[in-house]
Amino acid sequence: MKPTVEVEKNNKKSTIKRLVAYAKKTKKNDNKESKN
Amino acid sequence: MNYESFLKNIEENIMNYLPEEFTGSIVNLSQTIKNNGLKLDALTILKPGHEIAPTIYLNDFYKELNSGKEMADILDEISNIRVKHDQAPAAAENLINNLSTMKDKIIFRVVGYEANKDMLKNMPYTVKNDMAFTYRLVVQKGNDGVASSVINNDLMNHLSLDPETLSFLAMENTPKLFPAEFMSMNDVMRSMMGEEDWEEMSMFMDMEQEPKLYVLTNDSKVNGAAALFYPGQMDSIKTQLNSNFYVLPSSIHEVIIVPKTEEIASYKDLETMVQDVNSTEVAPEEILTNNVYFYDGNELVLAKDYENQVETSFTQDKSTVERMIEEQYPSMDIDVDSGYEL
């Protein structure tokens, strides 16, 4: 039995990229403008 | 430098960056099927006299090279990771041979079910909505990452465990080993970016969101979407927000929580947003699913199922009201549609 040990680390840049994408799509002023 | 040359460069030069104790190690490159069917290039550096070595995936390092990082710095980083996790193989052997210790290190993770059917064939898993829980043995956890082994069918049998026991142990252990972190989106970004970058970004972009977004992950921010399924977690979020909520599967590492407010007319806009971000901003192996979920205070369901349920229940309620009016005022012709609100 030889399991594989994987080492994973948080990719900070990727996480920030995803969160910024969501933040951009829910910007308060943009939403107001699009509603108007 | 193309990708093949990059891999060859690492294979040929990594030994020059490792300390003397690694002399005589065997460097091996192989390909592994990972999340969502993605093939990743894996590096192992096996020290003499050992049978297990940590696996380091190289694909992300190539992205760093293309972002301007020097090759020497990448080799240095890989070397540092290997050295830092040098105890992992011995720890793995100890864990596997010590059932009582091993049982405290079993955790679960969450992946999309459909996209991982092939990978799941070889391992125990539990299906939840359109997601699947997989199980792992944590070998080491530190600031630089998490070292773990997947529990496939072979390892489960070797450990004399069954899927039900794995699920039970994982539900107990995961919240202890990887505590949940629930914060507003802006607080998470600010803490990850640092005050200076945050201030700079805030100057160019309005950071106030509508609806307000929250992030749920774990303390290592690696495979943190599983935190959603920690016992009592969804109830705790509902209490904090004082609202039912939508869940956007931002990635396998975190989910985004959106309180249900009047501004959200339908889950469909949220689903379009998830699909758009998944296709443009999320690495293929880090995609969780393309669906939006809803916590209604009792259970997590697909948002589309929830809205269908509400529509059905609305239709049923209307019939009941119609019947009541007909019984009470048999001679009146009343349009029950008027003034009806959800």
Short mmCIF file of C-alpha atoms in Angstrom, two decimals, chain B residues 14-312:
data_model
loop_
_atom_site.label_atom_id
_atom_site.label_comp_id
_atom_site.label_asym_id
_atom_site.label_seq_id
_atom_site.Cartn_x
_atom_site.Cartn_y
_atom_site.Cartn_z
CA ILE B 14 15.63 20.86 -9.09
CA MET B 15 18.37 18.77 -7.45
CA ASN B 16 20.70 21.80 -7.59
CA TYR B 17 18.30 23.70 -5.35
CA LEU B 18 17.82 20.99 -2.73
CA PRO B 19 20.03 20.60 0.35
CA GLU B 20 22.71 17.91 0.59
CA GLU B 21 20.49 15.45 2.44
CA PHE B 22 18.56 14.96 -0.81
CA THR B 23 21.62 13.63 -2.66
CA GLY B 24 20.73 10.44 -4.52
CA SER B 25 16.99 11.21 -4.60
CA ILE B 26 14.91 10.05 -7.55
CA VAL B 27 13.16 12.89 -9.38
CA ASN B 28 10.02 11.79 -11.17
CA LEU B 29 7.45 13.60 -13.31
CA SER B 30 4.06 12.04 -13.93
CA GLN B 31 0.53 13.04 -14.88
CA THR B 32 -2.44 12.67 -12.51
CA ILE B 33 -6.19 13.03 -13.14
CA LYS B 34 -7.45 15.62 -10.71
CA ASN B 35 -10.64 17.52 -10.06
CA ASN B 36 -13.01 17.92 -13.02
CA GLY B 37 -10.98 15.48 -15.11
CA LEU B 38 -8.04 17.82 -15.31
CA LYS B 39 -4.64 16.29 -15.90
CA LEU B 40 -1.92 17.83 -13.74
CA ASP B 41 1.81 17.36 -13.90
CA ALA B 42 3.13 15.99 -10.64
CA LEU B 43 6.69 16.12 -9.34
CA THR B 44 7.98 13.70 -6.74
CA ILE B 45 11.46 13.70 -5.21
CA LEU B 46 11.97 10.37 -3.49
CA LYS B 47 14.81 10.24 -0.98
CA PRO B 48 16.95 7.10 -0.80
CA GLY B 49 15.47 4.49 1.53
CA HIS B 50 11.94 5.92 1.35
CA GLU B 51 8.84 4.60 -0.36
CA ILE B 52 6.56 7.63 -0.21
CA ALA B 53 7.24 11.16 -1.40
CA PRO B 54 5.12 14.30 -1.42
CA THR B 55 3.60 15.22 -4.77
CA ILE B 56 4.01 18.79 -5.95
CA TYR B 57 1.84 19.95 -8.86
CA LEU B 58 3.71 22.15 -11.31
CA ASN B 59 1.01 23.67 -13.47
CA ASP B 60 0.47 26.74 -11.26
CA PHE B 61 4.18 27.45 -11.20
CA TYR B 62 4.11 27.82 -14.99
CA LYS B 63 1.46 30.51 -14.56
CA GLU B 64 3.80 32.26 -12.14
CA LEU B 65 6.59 32.08 -14.75
CA ASN B 66 4.31 33.69 -17.32
CA SER B 67 3.43 36.38 -14.80
CA GLY B 68 7.08 37.37 -14.65
CA LYS B 69 8.54 35.23 -11.88
CA GLU B 70 12.13 34.12 -12.47
CA MET B 71 12.78 30.42 -13.15
CA ALA B 72 15.39 30.35 -10.38
CA ASP B 73 12.83 31.68 -7.89
CA ILE B 74 10.34 29.01 -8.96
CA LEU B 75 12.91 26.25 -8.49
CA ASP B 76 13.76 27.73 -5.12
CA GLU B 77 10.09 27.74 -4.10
CA ILE B 78 9.57 24.13 -5.19
CA SER B 79 12.68 23.13 -3.27
CA ASN B 80 11.41 24.92 -0.16
CA ILE B 81 8.03 23.18 -0.40
CA ARG B 82 9.72 19.77 -0.74
CA VAL B 83 11.99 20.43 2.25
CA LYS B 84 9.14 21.75 4.39
CA HIS B 85 7.10 18.64 3.73
CA ASP B 86 9.98 16.23 4.18
CA GLN B 87 8.32 14.70 7.21
CA ALA B 88 5.10 14.03 5.30
CA PRO B 89 6.04 10.59 3.91
CA ALA B 90 7.12 9.28 7.31
CA ALA B 91 4.03 10.85 8.87
CA ALA B 92 1.86 9.14 6.24
CA GLU B 93 3.44 5.77 6.98
CA ASN B 94 2.96 6.28 10.71
CA LEU B 95 -0.66 7.34 10.25
CA ILE B 96 -1.56 4.40 8.07
CA ASN B 97 0.01 1.98 10.53
CA ASN B 98 -1.63 3.55 13.57
CA LEU B 99 -5.40 3.22 13.35
CA SER B 100 -6.23 5.29 16.44
CA THR B 101 -4.21 8.32 15.24
CA MET B 102 -5.31 7.88 11.66
CA LYS B 103 -8.99 8.09 12.53
CA ASP B 104 -8.56 11.66 13.79
CA LYS B 105 -7.04 12.75 10.49
CA ILE B 106 -9.79 11.70 8.11
CA ILE B 107 -11.48 14.69 6.48
CA PHE B 108 -13.93 15.33 3.65
CA ARG B 109 -13.87 17.63 0.68
CA VAL B 110 -16.50 18.60 -1.83
CA VAL B 111 -16.33 18.42 -5.63
CA GLY B 112 -18.88 18.59 -8.43
CA TYR B 113 -20.45 15.15 -8.98
CA GLU B 114 -21.08 15.10 -12.72
CA ALA B 115 -17.66 16.42 -13.74
CA ASN B 116 -15.88 13.93 -11.49
CA LYS B 117 -17.71 10.68 -12.16
CA ASP B 118 -14.60 9.07 -13.66
CA MET B 119 -12.37 10.07 -10.75
CA LEU B 120 -14.99 8.88 -8.23
CA LYS B 121 -15.05 5.36 -9.67
CA ASN B 122 -11.95 4.48 -7.66
CA MET B 123 -12.89 6.01 -4.32
CA PRO B 124 -15.63 6.09 -1.69
CA TYR B 125 -17.86 9.17 -1.92
CA THR B 126 -21.20 10.57 -0.75
CA VAL B 127 -23.51 12.51 -3.07
CA LYS B 128 -25.13 15.74 -1.85
CA ASN B 129 -27.30 17.61 -4.38
CA ASP B 130 -25.06 17.75 -7.45
CA MET B 131 -21.88 17.55 -5.39
CA ALA B 132 -19.86 14.68 -3.95
CA PHE B 133 -17.92 14.40 -0.70
CA THR B 134 -14.54 12.69 -1.07
CA TYR B 135 -12.31 11.63 1.80
CA ARG B 136 -8.68 12.30 2.58
CA LEU B 137 -6.08 11.58 5.20
CA VAL B 138 -4.36 14.76 6.41
CA VAL B 139 -0.66 14.19 6.87
CA GLN B 140 0.55 17.69 7.60
CA LYS B 141 -0.95 21.16 7.78
CA GLY B 142 1.04 24.36 7.86
CA ASN B 143 1.18 27.94 6.66
CA ASP B 144 2.62 26.80 3.34
CA GLY B 145 -0.03 24.28 2.50
CA VAL B 146 -1.75 21.04 3.29
CA ALA B 147 -0.22 17.60 2.74
CA SER B 148 -2.79 14.82 2.40
CA SER B 149 -3.55 11.50 0.73
CA VAL B 150 -6.76 10.71 -1.09
CA ILE B 151 -8.65 7.78 0.43
CA ASN B 152 -9.29 5.60 -2.60
CA ASN B 153 -10.86 2.14 -2.47
CA ASP B 154 -7.46 0.49 -1.92
CA LEU B 155 -6.59 2.69 1.05
CA MET B 156 -10.08 2.36 2.55
CA ASN B 157 -9.81 -1.43 2.39
CA HIS B 158 -6.26 -1.34 3.74
CA LEU B 159 -7.54 0.67 6.71
CA SER B 160 -10.48 -1.74 7.18
CA LEU B 161 -12.97 1.12 6.98
CA ASP B 162 -16.30 1.45 5.15
CA PRO B 163 -17.88 4.55 3.53
CA GLU B 164 -20.31 5.13 6.43
CA THR B 165 -17.52 5.15 9.02
CA LEU B 166 -15.42 7.42 6.81
CA SER B 167 -18.31 9.86 6.49
CA PHE B 168 -18.94 9.85 10.25
CA LEU B 169 -15.26 10.41 11.13
CA ALA B 170 -14.81 13.09 8.47
CA MET B 171 -17.81 15.08 9.72
CA GLU B 172 -16.33 15.06 13.22
CA ASN B 173 -12.73 15.84 12.22
CA THR B 174 -12.94 18.36 9.39
CA PRO B 175 -14.39 21.28 11.40
CA LYS B 176 -11.70 20.71 14.08
CA LEU B 177 -8.75 20.42 11.67
CA PHE B 178 -9.96 23.09 9.23
CA PRO B 179 -12.16 25.53 11.18
CA ALA B 180 -14.68 27.48 9.11
CA GLU B 181 -14.13 31.18 8.39
CA PHE B 182 -17.16 33.29 7.54
CA MET B 183 -16.54 36.94 6.70
CA SER B 184 -17.85 39.68 4.46
CA MET B 185 -16.39 39.62 0.95
CA ASN B 186 -14.64 42.96 1.49
CA ASP B 187 -13.04 41.84 4.75
CA VAL B 188 -11.68 38.71 3.08
CA MET B 189 -10.27 40.66 0.14
CA ARG B 190 -8.77 43.27 2.42
CA SER B 191 -7.06 40.65 4.58
CA MET B 192 -5.71 38.76 1.56
CA MET B 193 -4.59 41.80 -0.42
CA GLY B 194 -3.14 43.80 2.41
CA GLU B 195 -4.19 47.30 3.43
CA GLU B 196 -2.15 49.13 0.77
CA ASP B 197 -3.44 47.18 -2.26
CA TRP B 198 -6.94 47.27 -0.85
CA GLU B 199 -6.87 51.06 -0.53
CA GLU B 200 -5.53 51.34 -4.06
CA MET B 201 -8.25 49.12 -5.50
CA SER B 202 -10.94 50.94 -3.54
CA MET B 203 -9.83 54.17 -5.22
CA PHE B 204 -10.58 52.74 -8.68
CA MET B 205 -13.58 50.61 -7.90
CA ASP B 206 -16.67 51.05 -5.79
CA MET B 207 -16.42 48.15 -3.35
CA GLU B 208 -19.92 48.45 -1.99
CA GLN B 209 -21.95 45.52 -3.23
CA GLU B 210 -25.64 45.00 -3.65
CA PRO B 211 -26.58 42.44 -2.52
CA LYS B 212 -23.87 42.24 0.12
CA LEU B 213 -21.67 39.20 -0.32
CA TYR B 214 -20.05 36.96 2.28
CA VAL B 215 -17.36 34.31 1.93
CA LEU B 216 -17.29 30.95 3.64
CA THR B 217 -14.04 29.00 3.57
CA ASN B 218 -11.71 27.31 6.04
CA ASP B 219 -8.66 28.63 7.87
CA SER B 220 -6.22 27.36 5.23
CA LYS B 221 -8.40 28.52 2.29
CA VAL B 222 -7.66 25.17 0.62
CA ASN B 223 -10.78 23.17 -0.30
CA GLY B 224 -12.80 25.42 2.00
CA ALA B 225 -16.14 24.91 0.20
CA ALA B 226 -16.57 21.82 2.41
CA ALA B 227 -17.12 24.17 5.38
CA LEU B 228 -20.67 24.69 4.11
CA PHE B 229 -21.49 21.14 5.18
CA TYR B 230 -20.00 21.30 8.67
CA PRO B 231 -22.63 20.33 11.24
CA GLY B 232 -24.65 23.42 12.20
CA GLN B 233 -22.77 25.72 9.79
CA MET B 234 -25.73 26.73 7.63
CA ASP B 235 -27.91 27.40 10.68
CA SER B 236 -25.14 29.52 12.16
CA ILE B 237 -24.94 31.62 8.97
CA LYS B 238 -28.72 32.01 8.88
CA THR B 239 -28.63 33.27 12.47
CA GLN B 240 -25.81 35.72 11.73
CA LEU B 241 -27.53 37.09 8.62
CA ASN B 242 -31.01 36.77 10.06
CA SER B 243 -32.04 35.52 6.66
CA ASN B 244 -32.19 32.48 4.43
CA PHE B 245 -29.48 32.63 1.80
CA TYR B 246 -28.22 31.66 -1.61
CA VAL B 247 -24.89 29.85 -2.03
CA LEU B 248 -22.72 30.61 -5.05
CA PRO B 249 -20.11 27.90 -5.71
CA SER B 250 -17.22 30.29 -6.22
CA SER B 251 -14.72 27.37 -6.27
CA ILE B 252 -13.78 24.21 -4.39
CA HIS B 253 -11.87 26.55 -2.04
CA GLU B 254 -14.71 28.83 -0.96
CA VAL B 255 -18.39 29.58 -1.49
CA ILE B 256 -20.09 32.96 -1.58
CA ILE B 257 -23.13 33.53 0.58
CA VAL B 258 -25.84 35.94 -0.57
CA PRO B 259 -28.64 36.79 1.88
CA LYS B 260 -32.09 36.45 0.34
CA THR B 261 -33.43 39.96 -0.09
CA GLU B 262 -36.21 41.54 -2.10
CA GLU B 263 -33.63 42.78 -4.62
CA ILE B 264 -33.05 39.22 -5.80
CA ALA B 265 -36.08 38.45 -7.91
CA SER B 266 -34.81 35.08 -9.08
CA TYR B 267 -31.81 32.80 -8.72
CA LYS B 268 -31.33 33.03 -12.48
CA ASP B 269 -29.29 36.25 -12.37
CA LEU B 270 -27.03 34.71 -9.74
CA GLU B 271 -26.64 31.55 -11.80
CA THR B 272 -25.65 33.56 -14.86
CA MET B 273 -23.06 35.32 -12.71
CA VAL B 274 -21.62 32.01 -11.44
CA GLN B 275 -21.41 30.53 -14.92
CA ASP B 276 -19.79 33.67 -16.25
CA VAL B 277 -17.15 33.83 -13.49
CA ASN B 278 -16.50 30.08 -13.73
CA SER B 279 -15.85 30.29 -17.45
CA THR B 280 -13.58 33.32 -17.32
CA GLU B 281 -11.90 33.57 -13.91
CA VAL B 282 -11.76 30.14 -12.26
CA ALA B 283 -9.10 27.53 -13.03
CA PRO B 284 -10.84 24.44 -14.49
CA GLU B 285 -9.67 22.18 -11.67
CA GLU B 286 -11.01 24.62 -9.07
CA ILE B 287 -14.58 24.85 -10.41
CA LEU B 288 -17.12 23.42 -7.99
CA THR B 289 -20.37 23.50 -10.01
CA ASN B 290 -22.34 25.89 -12.22
CA ASN B 291 -25.49 25.82 -10.08
CA VAL B 292 -26.80 28.14 -7.37
CA TYR B 293 -28.08 26.69 -4.08
CA PHE B 294 -30.54 27.94 -1.51
CA TYR B 295 -30.72 27.32 2.23
CA ASP B 296 -34.34 27.54 3.28
CA GLY B 297 -33.73 27.13 7.00
CA ASN B 298 -34.00 23.34 6.85
CA GLU B 299 -31.80 22.08 4.08
CA LEU B 300 -29.61 23.09 1.17
CA VAL B 301 -31.37 22.64 -2.15
CA LEU B 302 -30.73 23.65 -5.73
CA ALA B 303 -32.13 27.19 -6.07
CA LYS B 304 -34.06 26.20 -9.19
CA ASP B 305 -35.78 23.39 -7.25
CA TYR B 306 -36.60 25.82 -4.43
CA GLU B 307 -38.18 28.34 -6.79
CA ASN B 308 -40.17 25.61 -8.55
CA GLN B 309 -41.35 24.43 -5.14
CA VAL B 310 -42.45 27.95 -4.18
CA GLU B 311 -44.35 28.32 -7.46
CA THR B 312 -46.11 24.99 -6.93
#
